[in-house]
Amino acid sequence: MSPTEVLSEAFELGFTYTRSTGPVVGRFLTGLRDRRIEGVRASDGRVMVPPMEYDPDTAAALDDFVEVGQQGEIVSWCWVSEPRKAHPLQQPFAWAMIRLDGADVPMIHCVSAASEDQLATGARVQVRWAEETRGHIADIACFELAEVAQ
Amino acid sequence: MSVQARDIAIVAFHQSDCQASAGATNEVELIMPEIRAVMDQVGLRNAQDVDFVCSGSCDYLQGAAFAFVAGVDALGAVPPIRESHVEMDAAWALYESVLKIRMGHADSALIYGFAKSSPGELPIVLSQQLDPYYLAPLWVDTVSLAALQARLMLDAGKITEADMAAVVSRSRHNAMNNPHAQLAGEVSVESLLAQQHFVSPLRRHDCCPVSDGASAMIIATVEQAKAWGKPYAILRGIDHRIESHNLCTRDLTESPSTRRAAEAAGVADGAVDVAELYAPFSHQEIILSRALGLGEGTSVNPSGGVLAGNLMMASGLSRVGEVFQRIVSGEARRGVAHATSGPCLQHNLVAVVEAA
């Protein structure tokens, strides 16, 4: 009697393919890897960061890239007193809409601050880069108040 | 419309209780009593007795691809039926069914929506509907996005925190007459404002609860409804519009898509006695009431709305059902139902329901 042959094969649960992010999203993410932030000019002249591939009003393809500043102003914010496990920061923090210098349309990211009373609409914040950048939105580790930033 | 529009009658509706947790009850078991209830209202035996079936659900809530297919088990689809599904709230399954009937491909339709949201962390699950490169990887949750929207409104002086609390107070009061509600009771604006912030500027009560359950509806041509001999209401108009996926290009303090859908659905063509609005956050009810042009003469969310219990993928259909029930009971002559999808009221559907 022959021993039973057990067939086995390694299996990875996930999407085992890579995907191109294209000339607009890819350019933005590559810029982040190099610690630069690039937006795109919309048909009406507004600078949008992160860039959109198509104009939200006219649907025209967009390719007029503009480098913007690494500081900006809080347009709206909320205070997360109990961060969730999936959140990028595990200490109480803020989500904010931040209008970067040179941009017209704000972007959403997190803001690290010691307490809620340090934050206000209109407060100035600046990027804190991740220690290692890899072409991902989380290359911006968070924003922090410009006054207390080094 | 190039073809002659066929009037649509809403003939039956039923909704389950909004449960904080349905426990071991599975989705099929949540759906079956609702389908039986609407079938019994009309006097039908099974899914073979309608021409078309359409459901609304979201596989992300079950955590498995094609999970919606299992929902069909609730129908007993043998012999085969004509069936469709939207990965959306069942209000959009209603929309698809309306098109099917208007095109003359069906004279009747069964619609249902269902979800068990409680097993997952709903605000985090919903973060995966966002932009896949810029937002989803950050896991920005839906409560936080709504809080950003509320702050914009507060900063602009368009609402106060007391206005938000007043919406909650009225919702809980109205929900005392809704046997399916999850949260009901008399709570004063003062006591609500005394609560701590949750995701500031939102307090916990500004956010709808997480609920498990299902709802179902039967619609038909007016001729078919007459043949069935049951009371019905007329779905006079229905339309839906969507805004950009880039939240920061939108004016979040208003809802232009709701306004456009309302114009197309004919909301302004008559008095609105009752309105059921899908506002998962208190400040959003104020945005929606303004976008729909509702005034003093309209009873807003007499069921308590979704702040009293929110059946993901079914609450939109239930808003239409609530209006239908009030019209058939004679409580109202004309009403507006609204459904929403996406972050901060991105996508909105508006329906006008009238007495036959």
mmCIF file of C-alpha atoms in Angstrom, chain A residues 19-21 24-26 28-29 46 48-52 56 75-82 84-88 95-97 105-110 116 121 136-138 140, chain B residues 121-124 127 131-141 143-153 155 197-202 204 244-250 252:
data_model
loop_
_atom_site.group_PDB
_atom_site.id
_atom_site.type_symbol
_atom_site.label_atom_id
_atom_site.label_comp_id
_atom_site.label_asym_id
_atom_site.label_seq_id
_atom_site.Cartn_x
_atom_site.Cartn_y
_atom_site.Cartn_z
ATOM 1 C CA ARG A 19 -1.137 48.271 -10.857
ATOM 2 C CA SER A 20 0.121 51.371 -12.647
ATOM 3 C CA THR A 21 -1.078 54.587 -11.071
ATOM 4 C CA VAL A 24 -1.281 61.991 -12.920
ATOM 5 C CA VAL A 25 -1.657 59.992 -9.693
ATOM 6 C CA GLY A 26 1.721 58.370 -10.387
ATOM 7 C CA PHE A 28 1.980 62.956 -7.527
ATOM 8 C CA LEU A 29 3.048 59.801 -5.651
ATOM 9 C CA ARG A 46 -7.757 76.372 -9.593
ATOM 10 C CA MET A 48 -5.926 71.002 -6.980
ATOM 11 C CA VAL A 49 -3.770 68.945 -4.624
ATOM 12 C CA PRO A 50 -3.665 65.957 -4.836
ATOM 13 C CA PRO A 51 -4.102 66.235 -8.598
ATOM 14 C CA MET A 52 -7.174 64.861 -10.337
ATOM 15 C CA PRO A 56 -14.513 67.807 -11.950
ATOM 16 C CA VAL A 75 -9.885 74.907 6.287
ATOM 17 C CA SER A 76 -11.820 72.440 8.467
ATOM 18 C CA TRP A 77 -10.867 69.893 11.107
ATOM 19 C CA CYS A 78 -12.237 67.402 13.568
ATOM 20 C CA TRP A 79 -10.682 66.006 16.721
ATOM 21 C CA VAL A 80 -10.409 62.237 17.067
ATOM 22 C CA SER A 81 -10.197 61.697 20.819
ATOM 23 C CA GLU A 82 -10.293 57.898 20.454
ATOM 24 C CA ARG A 84 -9.292 53.679 15.687
ATOM 25 C CA LYS A 85 -6.830 50.827 15.166
ATOM 26 C CA ALA A 86 -6.696 51.485 11.415
ATOM 27 C CA HIS A 87 -5.967 55.202 11.822
ATOM 28 C CA PRO A 88 -2.474 56.457 10.947
ATOM 29 C CA TRP A 95 -8.301 65.006 10.486
ATOM 30 C CA ALA A 96 -8.187 68.221 8.523
ATOM 31 C CA MET A 97 -8.834 69.795 5.174
ATOM 32 C CA VAL A 105 -8.455 73.129 -3.338
ATOM 33 C CA PRO A 106 -7.659 71.661 0.101
ATOM 34 C CA MET A 107 -6.510 68.096 0.736
ATOM 35 C CA ILE A 108 -7.518 65.759 3.553
ATOM 36 C CA HIS A 109 -4.844 64.371 5.840
ATOM 37 C CA CYS A 110 -4.153 63.971 9.557
ATOM 38 C CA GLU A 116 -7.689 69.801 20.703
ATOM 39 C CA THR A 121 -9.698 76.786 11.583
ATOM 40 C CA HIS A 136 2.494 56.559 -1.194
ATOM 41 C CA ILE A 137 0.053 59.021 0.375
ATOM 42 C CA ALA A 138 1.437 58.003 3.793
ATOM 43 C CA ILE A 140 3.228 62.457 4.401
ATOM 44 C CA GLU B 121 -16.227 48.420 12.234
ATOM 45 C CA LEU B 122 -18.655 50.227 9.943
ATOM 46 C CA PRO B 123 -17.003 53.687 9.718
ATOM 47 C CA ILE B 124 -13.692 51.996 8.827
ATOM 48 C CA SER B 127 -13.509 54.310 4.330
ATOM 49 C CA ASP B 131 -10.438 57.468 -3.440
ATOM 50 C CA PRO B 132 -8.170 54.381 -3.526
ATOM 51 C CA TYR B 133 -4.876 56.311 -3.701
ATOM 52 C CA TYR B 134 -5.415 59.476 -1.695
ATOM 53 C CA LEU B 135 -7.922 58.622 1.068
ATOM 54 C CA ALA B 136 -8.656 54.897 1.462
ATOM 55 C CA PRO B 137 -5.015 54.098 2.453
ATOM 56 C CA LEU B 138 -5.350 56.594 5.330
ATOM 57 C CA TRP B 139 -8.542 54.876 6.595
ATOM 58 C CA VAL B 140 -10.392 58.165 6.944
ATOM 59 C CA ASP B 141 -13.642 57.050 8.545
ATOM 60 C CA VAL B 143 -17.759 59.864 11.040
ATOM 61 C CA SER B 144 -14.624 62.004 10.741
ATOM 62 C CA LEU B 145 -15.553 63.152 7.230
ATOM 63 C CA ALA B 146 -19.018 64.135 8.469
ATOM 64 C CA ALA B 147 -17.349 66.001 11.329
ATOM 65 C CA LEU B 148 -15.273 68.002 8.833
ATOM 66 C CA GLN B 149 -18.518 68.861 7.061
ATOM 67 C CA ALA B 150 -20.223 69.900 10.304
ATOM 68 C CA ARG B 151 -17.287 72.163 11.205
ATOM 69 C CA LEU B 152 -17.509 73.890 7.805
ATOM 70 C CA MET B 153 -21.186 74.618 8.501
ATOM 71 C CA ASP B 155 -17.659 78.055 10.955
ATOM 72 C CA HIS B 197 -17.871 65.534 21.935
ATOM 73 C CA PHE B 198 -17.135 62.236 20.177
ATOM 74 C CA VAL B 199 -15.338 63.279 16.985
ATOM 75 C CA SER B 200 -15.473 66.990 17.628
ATOM 76 C CA PRO B 201 -17.615 68.880 16.660
ATOM 77 C CA LEU B 202 -19.889 65.800 16.530
ATOM 78 C CA ARG B 204 -22.238 60.481 19.573
ATOM 79 C CA SER B 244 -17.367 64.549 -7.371
ATOM 80 C CA HIS B 245 -15.454 61.885 -5.449
ATOM 81 C CA ASN B 246 -13.039 64.669 -4.461
ATOM 82 C CA LEU B 247 -14.647 65.938 -1.261
ATOM 83 C CA CYS B 248 -12.580 69.123 -1.302
ATOM 84 C CA THR B 249 -13.946 70.294 -4.675
ATOM 85 C CA ARG B 250 -17.512 70.097 -3.312
ATOM 86 C CA LEU B 252 -20.062 70.439 1.632
#
